[in-house]
CSV table of C-alpha atoms in Angstrom, one decimal:
chain,number,residue,atom,x,y,z
A,1,MET,CA,-0.1,-0.2,-0.1
A,2,TYR,CA,1.6,3.7,-1.2
A,3,ARG,CA,-0.5,6.5,0.4
A,4,ILE,CA,0.7,10.0,-0.8
A,5,VAL,CA,-1.8,13.5,1.1
A,6,LEU,CA,-0.8,17.2,-0.2
A,7,GLY,CA,-1.7,19.8,1.2
A,8,LYS,CA,-0.4,23.4,2.8
A,9,VAL,CA,1.5,23.9,4.9
A,10,SER,CA,0.1,27.7,5.7
A,11,THR,CA,-3.3,25.8,7.0
A,12,LEU,CA,-2.5,22.4,8.4
A,13,SER,CA,0.9,23.7,11.2
A,14,LYS,CA,-1.9,25.1,12.5
A,15,GLY,CA,-4.0,21.8,13.3
A,16,ALA,CA,-4.6,19.9,15.5
A,17,LEU,CA,-1.6,18.1,17.9
A,18,PRO,CA,-0.7,16.5,21.6
A,19,SER,CA,1.4,19.6,23.3
A,20,SER,CA,3.9,16.8,23.5
A,21,LEU,CA,4.8,17.4,19.2
A,22,TYR,CA,4.1,21.0,19.9
A,23,ALA,CA,6.7,20.7,22.9
A,24,GLN,CA,9.6,18.8,20.1
A,25,ALA,CA,8.6,21.4,17.1
A,26,PRO,CA,12.2,23.9,16.1
A,27,GLN,CA,12.0,27.4,16.1
A,28,GLY,CA,12.7,30.3,13.4
A,29,LYS,CA,11.5,29.1,9.5
A,30,ARG,CA,11.2,24.9,9.8
A,31,ARG,CA,8.6,25.5,12.4
A,32,ALA,CA,5.7,25.6,10.1
A,33,ARG,CA,6.7,22.9,7.7
A,34,TRP,CA,7.2,19.9,10.8
A,35,LEU,CA,4.2,20.8,12.3
A,36,ALA,CA,2.6,20.4,8.8
A,37,GLY,CA,4.1,17.4,8.3
A,38,ARG,CA,3.7,15.9,12.2
A,39,VAL,CA,-0.4,16.6,11.1
A,40,LEU,CA,-0.4,15.2,7.8
A,41,LEU,CA,1.6,11.9,10.0
A,42,SER,CA,-1.7,12.5,12.5
A,43,HIS,CA,-3.7,12.6,9.9
A,44,ALA,CA,-2.9,9.3,8.5
A,45,LEU,CA,-2.3,7.8,11.3
A,46,SER,CA,-4.4,8.2,15.1
A,47,PRO,CA,-2.0,8.0,17.2
A,48,LEU,CA,0.9,8.7,15.4
A,49,PRO,CA,3.4,5.6,15.7
A,50,GLU,CA,7.2,7.1,17.8
A,51,ILE,CA,8.7,8.6,15.6
A,52,VAL,CA,12.6,8.1,15.4
A,53,TYR,CA,15.9,9.4,13.2
A,54,GLY,CA,18.6,7.1,11.2
A,55,GLU,CA,22.1,8.8,10.8
A,56,GLN,CA,21.4,11.2,8.8
A,57,GLY,CA,18.5,12.7,9.8
A,58,LYS,CA,16.1,10.8,8.0
A,59,PRO,CA,12.8,10.9,10.1
A,60,ALA,CA,11.3,7.6,10.4
A,61,PHE,CA,9.1,4.4,12.6
A,62,SER,CA,10.4,2.7,15.8
A,63,ALA,CA,11.6,-0.1,14.8
A,64,GLN,CA,7.4,-1.0,15.9
A,65,THR,CA,6.3,0.1,13.3
A,66,PRO,CA,6.2,-1.4,9.7
A,67,LEU,CA,5.7,1.2,8.3
A,68,TRP,CA,7.8,3.4,6.2
A,69,PHE,CA,6.7,7.4,5.1
A,70,ASN,CA,8.7,10.7,3.7
A,71,LEU,CA,7.4,13.5,3.4
A,72,SER,CA,8.9,17.0,1.2
A,73,HIS,CA,7.9,20.6,0.3
A,74,SER,CA,8.1,23.4,-1.6
A,75,GLY,CA,7.2,27.0,-1.3
A,76,ASP,CA,3.4,26.5,0.8
A,77,ASP,CA,3.0,23.6,-0.3
A,78,ILE,CA,3.7,19.7,1.3
A,79,VAL,CA,3.5,16.3,0.4
A,80,LEU,CA,3.1,13.2,2.4
A,81,LEU,CA,4.0,9.1,0.9
A,82,LEU,CA,3.2,6.5,3.4
A,83,SER,CA,4.1,3.1,2.8
A,84,ASP,CA,3.8,-1.2,4.6
A,85,GLU,CA,6.2,-1.4,1.1
A,86,GLY,CA,9.3,-0.7,2.4
A,87,GLU,CA,11.8,2.2,2.4
A,88,VAL,CA,10.0,4.9,-0.4
A,89,GLY,CA,11.1,8.6,-0.6
A,90,CYS,CA,10.0,11.8,-2.3
A,91,ASP,CA,10.5,15.1,-3.7
A,92,LEU,CA,7.7,18.0,-4.5
A,93,GLU,CA,9.2,21.2,-6.4
A,94,ILE,CA,7.6,24.6,-7.9
A,95,ILE,CA,8.1,25.0,-10.6
A,96,ARG,CA,10.0,28.1,-11.7
A,97,PRO,CA,13.0,30.0,-12.9
A,98,ARG,CA,15.9,29.1,-11.2
A,99,HIS,CA,18.6,31.6,-11.3
A,100,ASN,CA,21.2,28.8,-13.8
A,101,TRP,CA,18.5,26.0,-13.5
A,102,GLN,CA,21.0,24.9,-16.8
A,103,ALA,CA,24.4,25.2,-15.4
A,104,LEU,CA,22.8,23.7,-12.1
A,105,ALA,CA,21.5,20.5,-14.5
A,106,ASN,CA,25.5,21.1,-16.4
A,107,ALA,CA,26.4,20.6,-12.8
A,108,VAL,CA,24.8,17.4,-11.3
A,109,PHE,CA,22.4,15.4,-14.2
A,110,SER,CA,23.6,12.1,-15.8
A,111,LEU,CA,24.1,11.5,-20.2
A,112,GLY,CA,20.9,10.5,-20.3
A,113,GLU,CA,19.2,13.3,-17.7
A,114,HIS,CA,20.7,15.3,-20.0
A,115,ALA,CA,19.3,13.5,-22.9
A,116,GLU,CA,16.4,13.8,-22.0
A,117,MET,CA,15.8,17.5,-21.6
A,118,GLU,CA,17.3,18.7,-24.1
A,119,ALA,CA,14.9,16.1,-25.9
A,120,GLU,CA,12.3,18.3,-24.7
A,121,HIS,CA,11.1,21.1,-26.4
A,122,PRO,CA,13.0,25.0,-25.1
A,123,ASP,CA,9.7,25.4,-23.8
A,124,LEU,CA,9.0,23.0,-21.9
A,125,GLN,CA,12.9,21.9,-20.5
A,126,LEU,CA,12.3,24.4,-17.2
A,127,ALA,CA,9.4,21.6,-16.2
A,128,ALA,CA,11.4,19.0,-17.5
A,129,PHE,CA,14.4,19.5,-15.4
A,130,TRP,CA,11.7,19.9,-12.3
A,131,ARG,CA,10.9,16.4,-13.4
A,132,ILE,CA,14.5,14.7,-12.9
A,133,TRP,CA,15.8,17.4,-10.3
A,134,THR,CA,12.5,15.4,-7.8
A,135,ARG,CA,13.8,12.2,-9.1
A,136,LYS,CA,16.8,12.5,-8.3
A,137,GLU,CA,16.3,13.7,-5.5
A,138,ALA,CA,12.7,11.2,-4.2
A,139,MET,CA,15.9,8.8,-5.2
A,140,VAL,CA,18.1,10.1,-2.8
A,141,LYS,CA,15.8,10.6,0.1
A,142,GLN,CA,14.1,6.9,-0.5
A,143,ARG,CA,18.2,5.7,1.1
A,144,GLY,CA,18.1,7.8,3.2
A,145,GLY,CA,20.8,9.9,1.7
A,146,SER,CA,21.5,13.9,1.7
A,147,ALA,CA,21.2,16.1,-1.4
A,148,TRP,CA,24.2,16.4,-1.9
A,149,GLN,CA,24.0,12.3,-3.4
A,150,ILE,CA,22.5,13.6,-6.1
A,151,VAL,CA,24.8,14.0,-8.2
A,152,SER,CA,25.6,10.4,-7.9
A,153,VAL,CA,21.8,9.2,-8.8
A,154,ASP,CA,20.9,8.7,-12.4
A,155,SER,CA,17.4,8.1,-13.1
A,156,THR,CA,17.5,6.8,-16.1
A,157,LEU,CA,19.2,3.9,-15.5
A,158,ALA,CA,17.3,0.7,-14.5
A,159,SER,CA,16.5,0.3,-10.8
A,160,ALA,CA,15.9,-2.6,-8.5
A,161,LEU,CA,13.4,0.5,-7.2
A,162,SER,CA,9.9,2.4,-8.6
A,163,VAL,CA,10.6,5.6,-9.7
A,164,SER,CA,7.8,7.7,-11.2
A,165,HIS,CA,6.3,11.4,-11.4
A,166,CYS,CA,4.3,13.7,-11.5
A,167,GLN,CA,2.9,16.8,-12.6
A,168,LEU,CA,0.2,18.6,-10.4
A,169,GLY,CA,-1.0,22.1,-11.7
A,170,ALA,CA,3.1,24.3,-11.3
A,171,LEU,CA,4.3,21.2,-8.6
A,172,SER,CA,6.7,18.9,-9.9
A,173,LEU,CA,6.2,15.6,-7.6
A,174,SER,CA,8.4,12.9,-8.1
A,175,VAL,CA,8.6,9.3,-5.3
A,176,CYS,CA,11.1,6.2,-4.6
A,177,THR,CA,8.9,3.3,-4.0
A,178,PRO,CA,10.8,-0.3,-3.6
A,179,THR,CA,7.6,-2.1,-4.6
A,180,PRO,CA,6.1,-0.9,-8.7
A,181,PHE,CA,3.8,2.0,-7.6
A,182,GLN,CA,2.3,4.7,-10.6
A,183,VAL,CA,1.9,8.0,-9.1
A,184,THR,CA,-1.1,9.5,-10.9
A,185,ALA,CA,-2.9,12.5,-10.1
A,186,ALA,CA,-5.8,10.1,-8.6
A,187,SER,CA,-3.3,8.6,-7.0
A,188,VAL,CA,-2.9,11.8,-4.5
A,189,GLN,CA,-5.2,12.5,-2.1
A,190,ARG,CA,-5.3,16.6,-1.2
A,191,LEU,CA,-5.9,17.5,2.7
A,192,ASP,CA,-7.5,21.2,2.6
A,193,ALA,CA,-8.9,21.9,5.8
A,194,VAL,CA,-7.3,19.6,9.4
A,195,ALA,CA,-10.1,19.7,13.1
């Protein structure tokens, strides 16, 4: 089973949580995203299982809970990928111009990824950049790596993992799962309000 839930940080961060979770929330810019992620998790699972952190800081449920999750955010959007199949990774990005995005692609994309992007009409290359970027990030996040490892991942090569992508309006969403799964707009649940 794979479950994908998409919401807004600004709405979800105001949702109800146990006071113990509020006490754990970091202060500063990360607080709203952290709270929104915990509200998404609480919406999907009640009661919320204990969350522990791996060597590279990837959050996970404790060993007693046979479920895996990953969170990603971009701007005011946040997504949760929940699984009972094994470790998962997801990445969400707003499709937007980025200063020197082509130079960034030159620095971190493989030859196959470059060929994929270059095969697109020039008007579609920015969306292709974000499609490839989110696939790479989802693969790195699935294994619990850091964003700096993105250069070592080639999302065009065959893998034992399943990697799929979906564009949701101005959002680029990719997931990396241990068993075959195709993310589609229909497979994404939108959580617009919380109690």
